[in-house]
mmCIF file of C-alpha atoms in Angstrom:
data_model
loop_
_atom_site.group_PDB
_atom_site.id
_atom_site.type_symbol
_atom_site.label_atom_id
_atom_site.label_comp_id
_atom_site.label_asym_id
_atom_site.label_seq_id
_atom_site.Cartn_x
_atom_site.Cartn_y
_atom_site.Cartn_z
ATOM 1 C CA MET A 23 0.000 0.000 0.000
ATOM 2 C CA CYS A 24 2.913 2.328 0.659
ATOM 3 C CA ALA A 25 4.035 1.713 -2.928
ATOM 4 C CA SER A 26 0.556 2.598 -4.191
ATOM 5 C CA ILE A 27 0.530 5.887 -2.256
ATOM 6 C CA ALA A 28 3.999 6.820 -3.502
ATOM 7 C CA LEU A 29 3.074 6.013 -7.114
ATOM 8 C CA LEU A 30 -0.159 8.032 -6.995
ATOM 9 C CA LEU A 31 1.698 11.056 -5.617
ATOM 10 C CA LEU A 32 4.377 10.582 -8.261
ATOM 11 C CA MET A 33 1.656 10.502 -10.899
ATOM 12 C CA ALA A 34 0.331 13.868 -9.694
ATOM 13 C CA VAL A 35 3.790 15.464 -9.739
ATOM 14 C CA SER A 36 4.646 14.061 -13.171
ATOM 15 C CA GLY A 37 1.242 15.074 -14.543
ATOM 16 C CA ARG A 38 1.776 18.671 -13.505
ATOM 17 C CA ALA A 39 5.291 18.689 -14.990
ATOM 18 C CA ILE A 40 4.165 17.290 -18.346
ATOM 19 C CA THR A 41 1.062 19.461 -18.800
ATOM 20 C CA ARG A 42 3.200 22.596 -18.684
ATOM 21 C CA GLU A 43 4.389 21.653 -22.178
ATOM 22 C CA VAL A 44 2.103 18.927 -23.554
ATOM 23 C CA ASP A 45 -1.686 18.946 -23.964
ATOM 24 C CA VAL A 46 -3.668 16.699 -21.609
ATOM 25 C CA PHE A 47 -5.056 14.633 -24.521
ATOM 26 C CA GLN A 48 -1.532 13.820 -25.666
ATOM 27 C CA VAL A 49 -0.393 13.013 -22.121
ATOM 28 C CA MET A 50 -3.182 10.473 -21.718
ATOM 29 C CA GLU A 51 -2.524 8.849 -25.096
ATOM 30 C CA MET A 52 1.214 8.506 -24.507
ATOM 31 C CA ARG A 53 0.593 7.175 -21.020
ATOM 32 C CA SER A 54 -1.796 4.481 -22.283
ATOM 33 C CA VAL A 55 0.440 3.313 -25.135
ATOM 34 C CA ILE A 56 3.644 3.192 -23.081
ATOM 35 C CA ALA A 57 1.913 1.604 -20.090
ATOM 36 C CA PHE A 58 0.519 -1.145 -22.338
ATOM 37 C CA PHE A 59 4.042 -2.366 -23.060
ATOM 38 C CA MET A 60 4.959 -2.030 -19.378
ATOM 39 C CA LEU A 61 2.018 -4.296 -18.525
ATOM 40 C CA LEU A 62 3.063 -7.100 -20.901
ATOM 41 C CA PRO A 63 5.144 -9.035 -18.310
ATOM 42 C CA LEU A 64 2.038 -9.353 -16.113
ATOM 43 C CA VAL A 65 -0.041 -10.357 -19.138
ATOM 44 C CA TYR A 66 2.506 -13.045 -19.999
ATOM 45 C CA ARG A 67 2.504 -14.291 -16.391
ATOM 46 C CA GLU A 68 -1.276 -14.765 -16.522
ATOM 47 C CA GLY A 69 -1.191 -16.780 -19.752
ATOM 48 C CA GLY A 70 -0.599 -14.282 -22.547
ATOM 49 C CA PHE A 71 -3.043 -12.491 -24.825
ATOM 50 C CA ARG A 72 -5.325 -15.527 -25.076
ATOM 51 C CA ALA A 73 -5.952 -15.287 -21.324
ATOM 52 C CA MET A 74 -6.986 -11.634 -21.722
ATOM 53 C CA ARG A 75 -10.147 -12.525 -23.638
ATOM 54 C CA THR A 76 -13.318 -11.253 -22.000
ATOM 55 C CA GLY A 77 -16.989 -11.949 -22.442
ATOM 56 C CA ILE A 78 -18.066 -8.556 -21.102
ATOM 57 C CA LEU A 79 -16.358 -6.156 -23.515
ATOM 58 C CA PRO A 80 -19.283 -3.650 -23.498
ATOM 59 C CA ALA A 81 -18.848 -3.255 -19.726
ATOM 60 C CA HIS A 82 -15.120 -2.620 -20.209
ATOM 61 C CA ILE A 83 -15.890 0.003 -22.860
ATOM 62 C CA GLY A 84 -18.422 1.778 -20.641
ATOM 63 C CA ARG A 85 -16.066 1.726 -17.680
ATOM 64 C CA ASN A 86 -13.189 3.170 -19.681
ATOM 65 C CA VAL A 87 -15.191 5.905 -21.370
ATOM 66 C CA ALA A 88 -16.041 7.121 -17.862
ATOM 67 C CA HIS A 89 -12.496 6.607 -16.608
ATOM 68 C CA TYR A 90 -11.015 8.466 -19.590
ATOM 69 C CA VAL A 91 -13.234 11.483 -18.928
ATOM 70 C CA GLY A 92 -12.315 11.373 -15.236
ATOM 71 C CA GLN A 93 -8.586 11.179 -15.922
ATOM 72 C CA PHE A 94 -8.787 14.081 -18.370
ATOM 73 C CA ALA A 95 -10.619 16.242 -15.826
ATOM 74 C CA TRP A 96 -8.228 15.212 -13.028
ATOM 75 C CA LEU A 97 -5.133 16.137 -15.045
ATOM 76 C CA MET A 98 -6.761 19.390 -16.148
ATOM 77 C CA GLY A 99 -7.524 20.192 -12.516
ATOM 78 C CA LEU A 100 -3.854 19.799 -11.627
ATOM 79 C CA THR A 101 -3.090 22.752 -13.896
ATOM 80 C CA LEU A 102 -5.745 24.985 -12.301
ATOM 81 C CA ILE A 103 -5.839 24.477 -8.513
ATOM 82 C CA PRO A 104 -3.385 23.432 -5.749
ATOM 83 C CA MET A 105 -2.478 19.752 -5.630
ATOM 84 C CA ALA A 106 -3.877 19.260 -2.118
ATOM 85 C CA GLN A 107 -7.287 20.543 -3.237
ATOM 86 C CA VAL A 108 -7.274 18.188 -6.225
ATOM 87 C CA ILE A 109 -6.559 15.163 -4.019
ATOM 88 C CA ALA A 110 -9.058 16.217 -1.330
ATOM 89 C CA ILE A 111 -11.909 16.685 -3.817
ATOM 90 C CA GLU A 112 -10.945 13.415 -5.525
ATOM 91 C CA PHE A 113 -11.779 11.619 -2.272
ATOM 92 C CA THR A 114 -15.463 12.479 -2.754
ATOM 93 C CA ALA A 115 -15.573 9.694 -5.374
ATOM 94 C CA PRO A 116 -16.455 6.990 -2.782
ATOM 95 C CA ILE A 117 -19.336 9.197 -1.631
ATOM 96 C CA TRP A 118 -20.817 9.459 -5.130
ATOM 97 C CA ALA A 119 -20.162 5.736 -5.578
ATOM 98 C CA ALA A 120 -22.230 4.961 -2.457
ATOM 99 C CA ILE A 121 -25.156 6.937 -3.885
ATOM 100 C CA MET A 122 -24.874 5.226 -7.283
ATOM 101 C CA ALA A 123 -24.557 1.773 -5.719
ATOM 102 C CA ALA A 124 -27.832 2.391 -3.897
ATOM 103 C CA MET A 125 -29.508 3.603 -7.087
ATOM 104 C CA PHE A 126 -28.219 1.054 -9.597
ATOM 105 C CA LEU A 127 -26.868 -1.969 -7.705
ATOM 106 C CA GLY A 128 -29.558 -2.205 -5.065
ATOM 107 C CA GLU A 129 -27.160 -1.653 -2.151
ATOM 108 C CA ARG A 130 -28.658 -0.241 1.041
ATOM 109 C CA LEU A 131 -28.002 3.431 1.757
ATOM 110 C CA THR A 132 -27.361 3.022 5.490
ATOM 111 C CA TRP A 133 -27.237 5.787 8.072
ATOM 112 C CA ARG A 134 -23.450 5.473 8.124
ATOM 113 C CA LYS A 135 -23.330 6.116 4.391
ATOM 114 C CA GLY A 136 -25.685 9.051 4.900
ATOM 115 C CA VAL A 137 -23.334 10.588 7.476
ATOM 116 C CA SER A 138 -20.396 9.979 5.117
ATOM 117 C CA ILE A 139 -22.208 11.750 2.271
ATOM 118 C CA PHE A 140 -23.109 14.705 4.510
ATOM 119 C CA PHE A 141 -19.528 15.144 5.742
ATOM 120 C CA GLY A 142 -18.213 14.906 2.194
ATOM 121 C CA LEU A 143 -20.597 17.517 0.829
ATOM 122 C CA VAL A 144 -19.803 19.948 3.657
ATOM 123 C CA GLY A 145 -16.097 19.378 3.028
ATOM 124 C CA VAL A 146 -16.486 20.188 -0.663
ATOM 125 C CA VAL A 147 -18.384 23.394 0.147
ATOM 126 C CA LEU A 148 -15.572 24.503 2.487
ATOM 127 C CA ILE A 149 -12.928 23.867 -0.191
ATOM 128 C CA VAL A 150 -14.836 25.368 -3.136
ATOM 129 C CA ARG A 151 -16.576 28.153 -1.109
ATOM 130 C CA PRO A 152 -19.220 29.117 -3.680
ATOM 131 C CA GLY A 153 -20.116 32.793 -3.401
ATOM 132 C CA ALA A 154 -17.219 33.690 -1.122
ATOM 133 C CA ALA A 155 -14.862 34.349 -4.036
ATOM 134 C CA PRO A 156 -14.861 34.064 -7.837
ATOM 135 C CA LEU A 157 -15.449 30.378 -8.562
ATOM 136 C CA ASN A 158 -12.359 28.609 -9.852
ATOM 137 C CA PRO A 159 -13.393 26.285 -12.698
ATOM 138 C CA GLY A 160 -10.703 23.873 -11.503
ATOM 139 C CA HIS A 161 -12.830 22.982 -8.476
ATOM 140 C CA LEU A 162 -15.819 22.076 -10.645
ATOM 141 C CA ILE A 163 -13.634 20.152 -13.086
ATOM 142 C CA VAL A 164 -12.103 18.010 -10.325
ATOM 143 C CA LEU A 165 -15.509 17.530 -8.694
ATOM 144 C CA GLY A 166 -16.744 16.288 -12.060
ATOM 145 C CA ALA A 167 -13.731 13.976 -12.228
ATOM 146 C CA ALA A 168 -14.616 12.519 -8.822
ATOM 147 C CA PHE A 169 -18.202 11.931 -9.947
ATOM 148 C CA VAL A 170 -17.097 10.161 -13.132
ATOM 149 C CA PHE A 171 -14.519 8.135 -11.181
ATOM 150 C CA ALA A 172 -17.430 6.924 -9.052
ATOM 151 C CA ILE A 173 -19.107 5.600 -12.203
ATOM 152 C CA SER A 174 -15.842 3.842 -13.016
ATOM 153 C CA PHE A 175 -15.699 2.350 -9.489
ATOM 154 C CA ILE A 176 -19.222 0.948 -9.793
ATOM 155 C CA THR A 177 -18.487 -0.573 -13.206
ATOM 156 C CA THR A 178 -15.225 -2.024 -11.920
ATOM 157 C CA LYS A 179 -17.125 -3.721 -9.123
ATOM 158 C CA VAL A 180 -19.148 -5.528 -11.789
ATOM 159 C CA LEU A 181 -16.052 -6.400 -13.847
ATOM 160 C CA THR A 182 -14.174 -7.952 -10.920
ATOM 161 C CA ARG A 183 -16.833 -10.644 -10.643
ATOM 162 C CA SER A 184 -15.349 -12.331 -13.716
ATOM 163 C CA ASP A 185 -12.106 -10.580 -14.751
ATOM 164 C CA SER A 186 -8.735 -10.270 -13.007
ATOM 165 C CA ALA A 187 -7.034 -6.987 -12.114
ATOM 166 C CA THR A 188 -4.506 -7.486 -14.922
ATOM 167 C CA LYS A 189 -7.264 -8.111 -17.462
ATOM 168 C CA ILE A 190 -9.142 -4.984 -16.374
ATOM 169 C CA ILE A 191 -5.997 -2.852 -16.709
ATOM 170 C CA PHE A 192 -5.159 -4.545 -20.056
ATOM 171 C CA TRP A 193 -8.491 -3.540 -21.573
ATOM 172 C CA MET A 194 -8.302 -0.119 -19.941
ATOM 173 C CA LEU A 195 -5.075 0.681 -21.763
ATOM 174 C CA ILE A 196 -6.305 -0.642 -25.120
ATOM 175 C CA ILE A 197 -9.694 1.076 -25.010
ATOM 176 C CA GLN A 198 -8.335 4.391 -23.760
ATOM 177 C CA SER A 199 -5.614 4.330 -26.431
ATOM 178 C CA VAL A 200 -8.323 4.015 -29.092
ATOM 179 C CA ILE A 201 -10.573 6.658 -27.505
ATOM 180 C CA GLY A 202 -7.774 9.189 -27.184
ATOM 181 C CA LEU A 203 -5.962 8.684 -30.496
ATOM 182 C CA VAL A 204 -7.773 11.283 -32.626
ATOM 183 C CA PRO A 205 -7.911 14.022 -29.924
ATOM 184 C CA ALA A 206 -4.208 13.457 -29.196
ATOM 185 C CA LEU A 207 -3.180 13.682 -32.858
ATOM 186 C CA LYS A 208 -4.966 17.024 -33.206
ATOM 187 C CA VAL A 209 -2.813 18.625 -30.498
ATOM 188 C CA TRP A 210 0.359 16.552 -30.918
ATOM 189 C CA VAL A 211 3.733 18.170 -30.302
ATOM 190 C CA TRP A 212 7.065 16.444 -29.904
ATOM 191 C CA PRO A 213 7.995 16.620 -26.201
ATOM 192 C CA SER A 214 11.330 18.101 -25.220
ATOM 193 C CA ALA A 215 14.074 15.890 -23.828
ATOM 194 C CA ALA A 216 13.336 17.160 -20.310
ATOM 195 C CA ILE A 217 9.710 15.952 -20.492
ATOM 196 C CA TRP A 218 10.323 12.396 -21.719
ATOM 197 C CA PRO A 219 11.404 11.002 -18.320
ATOM 198 C CA TRP A 220 8.199 12.366 -16.782
ATOM 199 C CA ILE A 221 6.145 10.687 -19.525
ATOM 200 C CA PHE A 222 7.584 7.287 -18.608
ATOM 201 C CA VAL A 223 7.056 8.068 -14.917
ATOM 202 C CA ILE A 224 3.361 8.865 -15.376
ATOM 203 C CA ALA A 225 2.874 5.767 -17.545
ATOM 204 C CA PHE A 226 4.413 3.521 -14.896
ATOM 205 C CA SER A 227 2.935 5.171 -11.816
ATOM 206 C CA GLY A 228 -0.556 5.591 -13.241
ATOM 207 C CA THR A 229 -0.768 1.925 -14.212
ATOM 208 C CA PHE A 230 0.847 0.138 -11.300
ATOM 209 C CA ALA A 231 -0.407 2.279 -8.397
ATOM 210 C CA HIS A 232 -3.817 0.643 -8.566
ATOM 211 C CA TYR A 233 -2.294 -2.774 -9.156
ATOM 212 C CA CYS A 234 -0.341 -2.356 -5.902
ATOM 213 C CA MET A 235 -3.527 -1.284 -4.123
ATOM 214 C CA ALA A 236 -5.353 -4.375 -5.376
ATOM 215 C CA LYS A 237 -2.491 -6.593 -4.173
ATOM 216 C CA ALA A 238 -2.509 -4.881 -0.769
ATOM 217 C CA LEU A 239 -6.230 -5.552 -0.435
ATOM 218 C CA SER A 240 -5.642 -9.209 -1.273
ATOM 219 C CA HIS A 241 -3.228 -9.522 1.688
ATOM 220 C CA ALA A 242 -5.013 -7.443 4.349
ATOM 221 C CA GLU A 243 -8.479 -6.271 5.310
ATOM 222 C CA ALA A 244 -9.821 -3.163 3.605
ATOM 223 C CA SER A 245 -10.366 -1.590 7.026
ATOM 224 C CA VAL A 246 -6.582 -1.737 7.498
ATOM 225 C CA VAL A 247 -5.427 -0.905 3.976
ATOM 226 C CA MET A 248 -7.784 1.812 2.751
ATOM 227 C CA PRO A 249 -7.267 4.353 5.576
ATOM 228 C CA MET A 250 -3.603 4.435 4.564
ATOM 229 C CA ASP A 251 -4.642 5.943 1.204
ATOM 230 C CA TYR A 252 -5.867 9.035 3.046
ATOM 231 C CA LEU A 253 -2.235 9.869 3.755
ATOM 232 C CA ARG A 254 -2.203 11.217 0.194
ATOM 233 C CA VAL A 255 -4.008 14.370 1.343
ATOM 234 C CA PRO A 256 -1.408 15.658 3.857
ATOM 235 C CA LEU A 257 1.442 14.299 1.721
ATOM 236 C CA SER A 258 0.124 16.074 -1.386
ATOM 237 C CA ALA A 259 -0.168 19.277 0.650
ATOM 238 C CA LEU A 260 3.461 18.857 1.727
ATOM 239 C CA LEU A 261 4.586 18.226 -1.855
ATOM 240 C CA GLY A 262 2.607 21.220 -3.083
ATOM 241 C CA TYR A 263 4.304 23.407 -0.484
ATOM 242 C CA LEU A 264 7.821 22.083 -1.134
ATOM 243 C CA LEU A 265 7.663 21.897 -4.939
ATOM 244 C CA TYR A 266 5.245 24.680 -5.901
ATOM 245 C CA ALA A 267 5.053 26.948 -2.812
ATOM 246 C CA GLU A 268 1.306 26.233 -2.505
ATOM 247 C CA ALA A 269 -0.001 27.458 0.839
ATOM 248 C CA ILE A 270 -2.836 25.529 2.510
ATOM 249 C CA ASP A 271 -5.536 27.717 4.053
ATOM 250 C CA SER A 272 -7.472 26.637 7.124
ATOM 251 C CA LEU A 273 -10.816 26.108 5.342
ATOM 252 C CA THR A 274 -9.228 23.771 2.799
ATOM 253 C CA ALA A 275 -7.660 21.805 5.655
ATOM 254 C CA VAL A 276 -10.983 21.542 7.519
ATOM 255 C CA GLY A 277 -12.795 20.547 4.326
ATOM 256 C CA ALA A 278 -10.251 17.822 3.609
ATOM 257 C CA VAL A 279 -10.572 16.502 7.175
ATOM 258 C CA LEU A 280 -14.368 16.312 6.831
ATOM 259 C CA ILE A 281 -14.149 14.437 3.517
ATOM 260 C CA LEU A 282 -11.663 11.954 4.960
ATOM 261 C CA ALA A 283 -13.628 11.601 8.207
ATOM 262 C CA GLY A 284 -16.753 10.770 6.238
ATOM 263 C CA ASN A 285 -14.933 8.102 4.247
ATOM 264 C CA LEU A 286 -13.333 6.622 7.368
ATOM 265 C CA PHE A 287 -16.646 6.565 9.240
ATOM 266 C CA ASN A 288 -18.259 4.600 6.418
ATOM 267 C CA LEU A 289 -15.256 2.288 5.984
ATOM 268 C CA ARG A 290 -15.199 1.298 9.662
ATOM 269 C CA ARG A 291 -18.626 -0.329 9.450
ATOM 270 C CA PRO A 292 -18.855 -3.912 10.793
ATOM 271 C CA ASN A 293 -18.636 -5.639 7.394
ATOM 272 C CA ALA A 294 -15.749 -3.516 6.145
ATOM 273 C CA ASN A 295 -13.536 -6.553 5.845
ATOM 274 C CA ARG A 296 -15.703 -7.817 2.993
ATOM 275 C CA ILE A 297 -14.847 -4.967 0.670
ATOM 276 C CA GLN A 298 -13.179 -6.369 -2.425
ATOM 277 C CA ALA A 299 -10.206 -4.973 -4.291
ATOM 278 C CA THR A 300 -11.405 -2.936 -7.249
ATOM 279 C CA PRO A 301 -8.557 -1.609 -9.399
ATOM 280 C CA THR A 302 -9.229 1.766 -11.001
#
């Protein structure tokens, strides 16, 4: 899990470095293509391309259309608002997922989930502060990313009933490469030599962070593993301060705490140990 946290933070740093020079569409296309070749050793270990066949391709396509939109919005948000705010708002995704699971999967919306949703919404209001200052579109973009990520989470939950983590990532990279090809070609520029290392970093970190998380969940209970992911909020704030001189105001800090508290409160329910690993 520590590896997953480090890789996700590295992805955020590399994403900000690359998008200073390269359009987000191109970043996502290069990441998908390069990461596909990085994934091949795991594909080979599971039986090669023949073992990657799936009988639920439409579900993979739907999941990755949503995930592609979410990734685009997330990377765009990194260019508009402080890193800590991006990560904090991203953590509203489990809240939206709880609402969608109740609506579309028939899961019960318990009082604990209701408290989690309330805390999360209050936290978002404190971070975005509508009406208190000119609204930064970055906040809305990242909030939209979190909502679309929730759709991806719900679809992934369905996919994991029949497909492995490697197979889900395999189809993610193929489908998103196809989706993003034309938009990327329209804005394509040849990256400078200084950007190429970051491109390989984002390809590796963005692909294997969630694989590491899935492996962590296979070795320990979710109630032990998942709270560790919340370390990304203070760590991203520290990185933002050290690398970009981004100050953290008190309302953003309180909002982040409320979002995380809501997630933790819901995660600590009695059947938390039954949560399954769902790579994203």
